[in-house]
Amino acid sequence: MTVEVAGAFTGRTALVTGAGRGIGRAVALGLADTGADLILLARSAQQLQATRTALAERGAGRGRVTVIVADLGDQEQRAQAVAVALARGQVQILVNNAATVEPLGATAEVPASDLRWAFEVNVIAPVALATAVLPGMIDAGWGRIVNVSSGIVAHPEAMVRGNAYAATKAALEAHTLNLAAELHGTGVTANVYRPGRVDTAMQEWIRGQDPERIGADLHERFTCFATSDELITPERTAASLLARLGGVQNGAVWDVDDTGGAMDG
Ligand SMILES: NC(=O)c1ccc[n+]([C@@H]2O[C@H](COP(=O)([O-])OP(=O)(O)OC[C@H]3O[C@@H](n4cnc5c(N)ncnc54)[C@H](OP(=O)(O)O)[C@@H]3O)[C@@H](O)[C@H]2O)c1
């Protein structure tokens, strides 16, 4: 495992999606500690602003932080976001962290449009962002792409009524590992990160859903994570991701504890 030190990413620009809260915010704060310039992306301007404030309090200069408010599920907004990010300069680090856990519920009752939306946010958007930043990374001979997945890929049966989430994360992992093989020898790496069970709004949101809609078992499972103290902090999982980001490993599935196959949401 490569351990990052302060200043390791000085002069590098990192685009972190879903940087307004949870794991994305913790990754952004951790990246700032390594000296990276940051582009923060999510839909909620207020939450992104809170991340920007936290960065400023940490000593990351204002000029080094760019906020982009965009819905990654919307093709037009995504294209505009890419244009704004690239107008600022090359992106050397891409952390595709934003995702939706919806739609939850009995698979036969999920409208195709909801399923399409989940694929748009969880798969098409990360691929589109990678496609946009890759030429610059390859030209420079250095780049890091990390796609935040889930332990659900190792155990799809563990999240009944979370079919879209399991399918999208599996697709994201397949994309990442295939891309990594394509990138072999370029200096650009692509890896998957499974963050473990993390105490974030996503977990809280699932616990807050009607058990009848999402299924009593799924509801119970996520309630149990919280009541049995199984959730880790966003900071802990961010540190685990960042510890590997500077290394040369390519095409790996990183797990928060390197236990491989941890079951999470
Ligand atoms: N928490 C866990 O236990 C856990 C376990 C396994 C995997 N993960 C994965 O870890 C990643 C982060 O999860 P989290 O728990 O930190 O979730 P979270 O607290 O819900 O944060 C998700 C972030 O993504 C953004 N986002 C969601 N939809 C978006 C869209 N359409 N366009 C732009 N931004 C969007 C959200 O901001 P806006 O809503 O403002 O857009 C938010 O900043 C996800 O990929 C998730 O699947 C989490």
Coordinates of C-alpha atoms and ligand atoms in Angstrom, one line a residue:
M1 CA 0.0 0.0 0.0
T2 CA 1.3 3.5 -0.9
V3 CA 0.8 6.1 1.8
E4 CA 0.3 9.6 0.6
V5 CA 2.1 12.4 2.3
A6 CA 1.3 16.1 2.5
G7 CA 2.2 17.8 -0.8
A8 CA 2.2 14.5 -2.8
F9 CA -0.4 15.9 -5.3
T10 CA 0.7 19.5 -5.4
G11 CA 0.1 20.9 -8.8
R12 CA -2.4 18.1 -9.7
T13 CA -6.1 18.9 -10.2
A14 CA -8.7 16.4 -8.8
L15 CA -12.3 16.3 -9.9
V16 CA -14.4 14.7 -7.2
T17 CA -18.1 14.0 -7.9
G18 CA -20.5 13.9 -5.1
A19 CA -18.2 16.1 -3.1
G20 CA -21.0 17.9 -1.2
R21 CA -21.3 15.4 1.6
G22 CA -20.4 11.9 2.8
I23 CA -17.5 10.0 1.2
G24 CA -17.0 12.5 -1.6
R25 CA -16.5 15.4 0.8
A26 CA -14.1 13.4 3.0
V27 CA -12.1 12.4 -0.2
A28 CA -12.0 16.1 -1.3
L29 CA -10.7 17.2 2.2
G30 CA -8.1 14.5 2.2
L31 CA -7.0 15.4 -1.3
A32 CA -6.6 19.0 -0.3
D33 CA -4.2 17.8 2.5
T34 CA -2.0 16.3 -0.2
G35 CA -1.8 19.6 -2.0
A36 CA -4.2 18.9 -4.9
D37 CA -6.4 21.6 -6.5
L38 CA -10.0 20.6 -6.4
I39 CA -13.1 20.6 -8.6
L40 CA -16.1 19.7 -6.5
L41 CA -19.3 18.5 -8.3
A42 CA -22.8 17.7 -7.1
R43 CA -26.4 19.0 -7.5
S44 CA -26.6 20.8 -4.2
A45 CA -24.9 24.1 -4.3
Q46 CA -25.3 24.6 -0.6
Q47 CA -23.6 21.3 0.3
L48 CA -20.7 22.1 -2.2
Q49 CA -20.4 25.5 -0.6
A50 CA -20.1 23.8 2.8
T51 CA -17.3 21.6 1.5
R52 CA -15.6 24.6 0.1
T53 CA -15.8 26.3 3.5
A54 CA -14.4 23.2 5.2
L55 CA -11.5 23.3 2.6
A56 CA -10.8 26.9 3.3
E57 CA -10.8 26.3 7.1
R58 CA -8.3 23.5 6.4
G59 CA -6.0 26.0 4.5
A60 CA -6.9 25.1 0.9
G61 CA -6.7 28.5 -0.9
R62 CA -9.9 29.8 -2.5
G63 CA -8.4 30.0 -6.0
R64 CA -7.6 26.3 -5.9
V65 CA -11.2 25.2 -5.5
T66 CA -13.8 25.2 -8.2
V67 CA -17.4 24.3 -7.6
I68 CA -19.6 22.9 -10.3
V69 CA -23.3 22.4 -9.7
A70 CA -24.6 19.8 -12.1
D71 CA -26.9 16.8 -12.3
L72 CA -24.7 14.0 -13.6
G73 CA -27.9 12.2 -14.8
D74 CA -28.6 15.0 -17.2
Q75 CA -26.6 14.7 -20.4
E76 CA -26.6 18.5 -21.1
Q77 CA -25.6 19.5 -17.6
R78 CA -22.9 16.8 -17.6
A79 CA -21.5 18.2 -20.9
Q80 CA -21.5 21.7 -19.5
A81 CA -19.8 20.5 -16.3
V82 CA -17.1 18.9 -18.4
A83 CA -16.6 22.1 -20.4
V84 CA -16.2 24.2 -17.2
A85 CA -13.8 21.7 -15.6
L86 CA -11.6 21.5 -18.7
A87 CA -11.7 25.2 -19.3
R88 CA -9.9 25.5 -15.9
G89 CA -7.1 23.2 -17.2
Q90 CA -6.3 19.5 -17.3
V91 CA -7.8 17.1 -14.7
Q92 CA -5.2 14.6 -13.5
I93 CA -7.2 12.8 -10.8
L94 CA -10.9 11.8 -11.3
V95 CA -12.8 10.3 -8.4
N96 CA -16.2 9.1 -9.7
N97 CA -17.9 8.9 -6.3
A98 CA -21.5 10.3 -6.9
A99 CA -24.2 7.7 -7.2
T100 CA -27.8 6.9 -6.6
V101 CA -29.0 3.9 -4.6
E102 CA -32.5 4.3 -6.2
P103 CA -34.6 2.7 -7.4
L104 CA -35.2 0.3 -4.5
G105 CA -38.1 -2.0 -4.4
A106 CA -39.4 -5.2 -6.1
T107 CA -37.7 -5.5 -9.4
A108 CA -40.9 -6.1 -11.3
E109 CA -42.3 -2.8 -10.0
V110 CA -39.3 -0.7 -11.1
P111 CA -40.2 1.4 -14.1
A112 CA -37.7 1.2 -16.9
S113 CA -37.2 4.9 -16.8
D114 CA -36.0 4.7 -13.1
L115 CA -33.6 1.9 -14.1
R116 CA -32.3 4.0 -17.0
W117 CA -31.8 6.9 -14.6
A118 CA -29.7 4.8 -12.2
F119 CA -27.5 3.6 -15.1
E120 CA -27.2 7.2 -16.3
V121 CA -25.9 8.4 -12.9
N122 CA -23.9 5.4 -11.8
V123 CA -22.4 4.2 -15.1
I124 CA -22.8 6.5 -18.0
A125 CA -21.7 9.6 -16.1
P126 CA -18.5 8.1 -14.7
V127 CA -17.7 6.8 -18.1
A128 CA -18.4 10.1 -19.7
L129 CA -16.2 12.0 -17.2
A130 CA -13.4 9.5 -17.8
T131 CA -13.7 9.9 -21.5
A132 CA -13.5 13.6 -21.2
V133 CA -10.3 13.7 -19.0
L134 CA -8.5 10.7 -20.5
P135 CA -6.9 12.4 -23.5
G136 CA -5.2 15.0 -21.3
M137 CA -4.1 12.3 -18.9
I138 CA -2.7 10.1 -21.6
D139 CA -0.9 13.0 -23.3
A140 CA 0.7 13.9 -19.9
G141 CA 1.6 10.3 -19.2
W142 CA 0.0 10.4 -15.7
G143 CA -3.5 10.2 -14.4
R144 CA -5.6 8.5 -11.8
I145 CA -9.2 7.4 -12.2
V146 CA -11.0 5.8 -9.2
N147 CA -14.6 4.6 -9.6
V148 CA -16.3 4.2 -6.2
S149 CA -18.3 1.0 -6.3
S150 CA -19.7 -1.2 -3.5
G151 CA -19.1 -4.6 -1.9
I152 CA -22.5 -5.4 -3.3
V153 CA -20.7 -6.5 -6.5
A154 CA -19.1 -9.4 -4.7
H155 CA -22.4 -10.3 -3.1
P156 CA -25.3 -9.2 -5.3
E157 CA -27.7 -11.6 -3.4
A158 CA -27.2 -9.6 -0.2
M159 CA -29.2 -6.6 -1.3
V160 CA -32.6 -8.0 -2.4
R161 CA -34.7 -5.2 -3.9
G162 CA -31.6 -3.3 -4.7
N163 CA -31.3 -4.8 -8.2
A164 CA -30.5 -1.5 -10.0
Y165 CA -27.8 -0.6 -7.6
A166 CA -26.2 -4.1 -7.8
A167 CA -26.4 -4.1 -11.6
T168 CA -25.0 -0.5 -12.0
K169 CA -22.1 -1.1 -9.7
A170 CA -21.2 -4.4 -11.4
A171 CA -21.3 -2.5 -14.7
L172 CA -19.1 0.2 -13.3
E173 CA -16.6 -2.3 -12.1
A174 CA -16.5 -4.1 -15.4
H175 CA -16.0 -0.8 -17.2
T176 CA -13.1 0.1 -14.9
L177 CA -11.2 -3.1 -15.2
N178 CA -11.6 -3.2 -18.9
L179 CA -10.5 0.4 -19.2
A180 CA -7.5 -0.3 -16.9
A181 CA -6.3 -3.1 -19.3
E182 CA -6.6 -0.6 -22.2
L183 CA -4.6 2.0 -20.3
H184 CA -1.7 -0.4 -19.5
G185 CA 1.6 1.3 -20.0
T186 CA 0.2 4.8 -20.4
G187 CA 1.0 6.0 -16.9
V188 CA -2.7 6.4 -16.3
T189 CA -4.4 4.0 -13.9
A190 CA -8.1 3.1 -13.4
N191 CA -9.1 1.3 -10.2
V192 CA -12.3 0.4 -8.4
Y193 CA -12.8 1.4 -4.7
R194 CA -15.3 -0.4 -2.4
P195 CA -15.7 1.9 0.6
G196 CA -17.2 -0.4 3.1
R197 CA -20.3 0.4 5.2
V198 CA -20.1 4.1 5.8
D199 CA -22.1 6.4 8.0
T200 CA -23.5 8.8 5.4
A201 CA -26.8 10.3 4.1
M202 CA -27.2 7.4 1.7
Q203 CA -27.3 4.9 4.6
E204 CA -29.6 7.2 6.6
W205 CA -31.9 7.6 3.6
I206 CA -32.3 3.9 3.2
R207 CA -33.1 3.5 6.9
G208 CA -35.8 6.2 6.5
Q209 CA -37.7 4.4 3.7
D210 CA -41.0 2.6 4.1
P211 CA -40.1 -1.1 4.8
E212 CA -43.1 -2.1 2.8
R213 CA -41.7 -0.4 -0.3
I214 CA -38.1 -1.4 -0.1
G215 CA -38.7 -4.7 1.7
A216 CA -38.6 -5.5 5.4
D217 CA -35.3 -7.5 5.0
L218 CA -33.5 -4.7 3.2
H219 CA -34.8 -2.1 5.8
E220 CA -33.8 -4.3 8.7
R221 CA -30.4 -5.0 7.2
F222 CA -29.5 -1.3 6.9
T223 CA -31.0 -0.4 10.3
C224 CA -28.9 -3.2 11.8
F225 CA -25.7 -1.6 10.3
A226 CA -26.4 1.5 12.3
T227 CA -27.6 0.0 15.5
S228 CA -24.8 -2.6 15.7
D229 CA -22.2 0.1 15.3
E230 CA -21.0 -1.4 12.0
L231 CA -20.7 1.9 10.1
I232 CA -17.3 3.5 9.6
T233 CA -16.7 7.2 9.2
P234 CA -16.4 8.9 5.7
E235 CA -12.9 10.1 6.8
R236 CA -11.7 6.5 7.5
T237 CA -12.8 5.2 4.1
A238 CA -11.4 8.3 2.4
A239 CA -8.0 7.8 4.0
S240 CA -8.0 4.2 2.7
L241 CA -8.7 5.3 -0.8
L242 CA -6.2 8.1 -0.7
A243 CA -3.5 5.9 0.6
R244 CA -3.5 4.0 -2.7
L245 CA -4.1 6.8 -5.1
G246 CA -0.5 7.8 -5.7
G247 CA 0.6 4.2 -6.4
V248 CA 1.0 2.6 -9.8
Q249 CA -1.5 -0.2 -9.3
N250 CA -3.9 -0.4 -12.2
G251 CA -7.0 -2.5 -12.7
A252 CA -7.5 -3.4 -9.0
V253 CA -10.5 -3.7 -6.9
W254 CA -9.6 -1.8 -3.7
D255 CA -11.6 -2.6 -0.6
V256 CA -11.5 -0.3 2.4
D257 CA -9.9 -3.0 4.5
D258 CA -8.5 -5.0 1.7
T259 CA -10.6 -7.8 3.0
G260 CA -12.2 -8.2 -0.5
G261 CA -15.9 -9.0 -0.8
A262 CA -17.1 -7.1 2.3
M263 CA -20.8 -6.8 2.1
D264 CA -22.1 -3.3 2.2
G265 CA -24.7 -1.1 0.8
Ligands
LIG1 N1 -22.4 4.8 2.4 C1 -22.1 3.5 2.2 O1 -22.2 2.7 3.1 C2 -21.6 3.1 0.9 C3 -21.4 1.7 0.7 C4 -20.9 1.3 -0.5 C5 -20.7 2.1 -1.6 N2 -21.0 3.5 -1.4 C6 -20.8 4.4 -2.5 O2 -20.0 5.5 -2.1 C7 -20.3 6.6 -2.9 C8 -20.7 7.8 -2.0 O3 -21.8 7.4 -1.2 P1 -22.2 8.2 0.1 O4 -22.6 7.2 1.0 O5 -21.2 9.3 0.4 O6 -23.6 8.9 -0.5 P2 -24.3 10.3 -0.2 O7 -24.0 10.8 1.2 O8 -25.7 10.1 -0.6 O9 -23.5 11.3 -1.2 C9 -23.7 11.1 -2.6 C10 -23.1 12.3 -3.3 O10 -23.3 12.2 -4.7 C11 -24.0 13.3 -5.2 N3 -24.9 12.9 -6.2 C12 -25.9 12.0 -6.2 N4 -26.6 12.0 -7.3 C13 -26.0 12.9 -8.1 C14 -26.3 13.4 -9.4 N5 -27.3 12.9 -10.2 N6 -25.5 14.4 -9.9 C15 -24.5 14.9 -9.2 N7 -24.2 14.5 -8.0 C16 -25.0 13.5 -7.4 C17 -24.8 13.8 -3.9 O11 -25.0 15.2 -4.0 P3 -26.4 15.9 -4.5 O12 -27.5 15.0 -4.0 O13 -26.4 17.3 -4.0 O14 -26.3 15.8 -6.0 C18 -23.7 13.6 -2.8 O15 -22.8 14.7 -2.8 C19 -21.4 6.2 -3.9 O16 -20.9 5.8 -5.1 C20 -22.0 5.0 -3.1 O17 -22.6 4.1 -4.0 C21 -21.5 4.0 -0.2

